[in-house]
Coordinates of C-alpha atoms in Angstrom, one line a residue:
X117 CA 1.4 -5.1 13.6
X118 CA 2.7 -4.4 10.1
X119 CA 0.1 -5.1 7.5
X120 CA 1.0 -5.9 3.9
X121 CA -1.5 -5.8 1.1
X122 CA -1.3 -6.6 -2.6
X123 CA -4.9 -5.6 -3.3
X124 CA -7.7 -7.8 -4.5
X125 CA -7.0 -8.1 -8.2
X126 CA -3.7 -10.0 -8.6
X127 CA -0.9 -11.4 -6.6
X128 CA 2.3 -9.5 -6.2
X129 CA 4.9 -12.1 -5.2
X130 CA 7.9 -9.8 -5.6
X131 CA 6.6 -7.5 -2.8
X132 CA 5.6 -10.4 -0.5
X133 CA 8.9 -12.2 -1.0
X134 CA 10.8 -9.0 -0.2
X135 CA 8.8 -8.3 3.0
X136 CA 9.0 -12.0 4.1
X137 CA 12.8 -11.7 3.8
X138 CA 12.9 -8.4 5.7
X139 CA 10.8 -10.0 8.5
X140 CA 13.2 -13.0 8.6
X141 CA 16.3 -10.7 8.8
X142 CA 14.8 -8.5 11.5
X143 CA 13.3 -11.3 13.5
X144 CA 9.8 -9.8 13.1
X145 CA 6.8 -11.9 14.1
X146 CA 4.2 -9.1 13.8
X147 CA 3.8 -9.0 10.0
X148 CA 0.6 -10.1 8.4
X149 CA -0.1 -10.1 4.6
X150 CA -3.0 -10.3 2.2
X151 CA -1.5 -12.1 -0.8
X152 CA -4.3 -12.6 -3.3
X153 CA -3.6 -16.2 -4.3
X154 CA 0.1 -15.6 -4.8
X155 CA 2.4 -18.4 -6.0
X156 CA 5.0 -17.5 -3.3
X157 CA 4.0 -18.8 0.1
X158 CA 5.6 -16.7 2.9
X159 CA 7.7 -18.5 5.5
X160 CA 8.2 -15.8 8.1
X161 CA 5.0 -13.8 8.0
X162 CA 1.3 -14.6 8.6
X163 CA -0.9 -14.4 5.5
X164 CA -4.3 -14.9 4.0
X165 CA -5.4 -14.8 0.4
X166 CA -8.2 -12.2 0.6
X167 CA -9.7 -10.0 3.3
X168 CA -13.2 -8.6 3.3
X169 CA -13.1 -4.7 2.7
X170 CA -14.5 -3.9 6.2
X171 CA -12.0 -6.2 7.9
X172 CA -9.2 -4.7 5.7
X173 CA -10.1 -1.3 7.0
X174 CA -10.0 -2.5 10.6
X175 CA -6.6 -4.1 10.0
X176 CA -5.2 -0.9 8.5
X177 CA -6.6 1.1 11.5
X178 CA -4.9 -1.3 13.9
X179 CA -1.6 -1.5 12.0
X180 CA 1.5 0.5 12.8
X181 CA 2.5 0.6 9.1
X182 CA 0.7 -0.4 5.8
X183 CA 3.0 -1.9 3.2
X184 CA 1.2 -2.2 -0.2
X185 CA 1.3 -2.1 -3.9
X186 CA 0.8 1.4 -5.2
X187 CA -3.0 1.0 -5.7
X188 CA -5.1 4.0 -5.1
X189 CA -7.4 2.2 -2.7
X190 CA -4.6 1.3 -0.4
X191 CA -2.9 4.7 -0.6
X192 CA -6.1 6.6 0.0
X193 CA -7.1 4.4 3.0
X194 CA -3.7 4.9 4.6
X195 CA -4.0 8.6 4.1
X196 CA -7.5 8.7 5.5
X197 CA -6.5 6.8 8.6
X198 CA -3.2 8.7 9.1
X199 CA -1.1 5.5 8.7
X200 CA 2.5 5.5 7.5
X201 CA 2.5 3.7 4.1
X202 CA 5.4 2.0 2.3
X203 CA 4.4 1.3 -1.3
X204 CA 6.2 -0.6 -4.0
X205 CA 4.5 -0.2 -7.4
X206 CA 3.7 -3.0 -9.7
X207 CA 5.7 -2.9 -12.9
X208 CA 4.5 -3.6 -16.4
X209 CA 8.0 -4.9 -17.4
X210 CA 7.5 -7.8 -15.0
X211 CA 3.9 -8.3 -16.2
X212 CA 2.5 -7.4 -12.8
X213 CA 0.1 -4.9 -14.4
X214 CA -0.9 -3.6 -17.9
X215 CA 1.0 -0.3 -17.6
X216 CA 3.1 1.7 -15.2
X217 CA 0.2 3.7 -13.7
X218 CA 1.3 2.5 -10.2
X219 CA 4.8 4.0 -10.8
X220 CA 3.1 7.3 -11.6
X221 CA 0.9 7.2 -8.5
X222 CA 3.8 6.3 -6.2
X223 CA 5.9 9.1 -7.7
X224 CA 3.1 11.7 -7.3
X225 CA 2.3 10.8 -3.6
X226 CA 5.9 10.2 -2.8
X227 CA 6.9 13.7 -4.0
X228 CA 4.3 15.2 -1.8
X229 CA 5.8 13.4 1.2
X230 CA 2.5 11.5 1.7
X231 CA 3.9 8.0 1.4
X232 CA 7.3 6.2 1.5
X233 CA 8.1 4.7 -1.9
X234 CA 10.3 1.6 -2.4
X235 CA 11.1 1.6 -6.2
X236 CA 11.9 -2.2 -6.0
X237 CA 12.5 -5.1 -3.7
X238 CA 16.1 -4.0 -3.0
X239 CA 14.8 -0.8 -1.4
X240 CA 12.0 -2.3 0.7
X241 CA 14.2 -3.1 3.8
X242 CA 15.6 0.5 4.0
X243 CA 12.1 2.0 3.6
X244 CA 10.5 -0.4 6.1
X245 CA 13.2 0.4 8.7
X246 CA 12.6 4.1 8.1
X247 CA 8.8 3.7 8.3
X248 CA 9.2 2.3 11.8
X249 CA 10.5 5.7 12.9
X250 CA 7.4 7.5 11.6
X251 CA 4.6 7.4 14.1
X252 CA 1.9 9.5 12.6
X253 CA 1.1 11.0 9.2
X254 CA -1.3 13.8 8.3
X255 CA -4.8 12.5 7.6
X256 CA -6.7 13.6 4.5
X257 CA -10.3 14.7 4.7
X258 CA -12.7 12.0 3.6
X259 CA -15.2 14.5 2.2
X260 CA -15.0 16.5 -1.0
X261 CA -14.5 20.3 -0.7
X262 CA -17.5 22.6 -1.3
X263 CA -15.7 24.0 -4.3
X264 CA -15.4 20.6 -5.9
X265 CA -19.0 19.7 -5.2
X266 CA -20.1 23.0 -6.7
X267 CA -18.0 22.5 -9.8
X268 CA -19.5 19.0 -10.3
X269 CA -23.0 20.2 -9.6
X270 CA -22.6 23.0 -12.2
X271 CA -21.3 20.5 -14.7
X272 CA -24.3 18.2 -14.1
X273 CA -26.7 21.1 -14.4
X274 CA -25.1 22.1 -17.7
X275 CA -23.6 25.4 -16.4
X276 CA -20.0 24.6 -16.9

């Protein structure tokens, strides 16, 4: 299954429409999306408005690929579970978000080779096709390093 998520705060119709069209053109029936009460109702992919966080984690774990907005929660979960992730950032110029912080997050993780970034809906097909060739990604540790914990503890103790 290919899982698509727009997060829980706002719809992202531009992403859902692009993936729906990709599924139609590729004849894919294994795409499922969480659309957050979007105005666009997909015609070629399964969808639900919202998914409980524990169910979302289960869906990501079982997915071949995660396609998402460039929200930190989605990116970090994909990295923790070692899932290939295709992200398309929300853009302020389209009033999808208040600022372009998702563009910055996508750029940062994309430059590290951690995620596959589609800058816009025109790139989503190419990036999804490529993601299907990626079978595994490096997982990140879910625990903080001892050095980070020590630094935070020193700060809290007033020794920084």
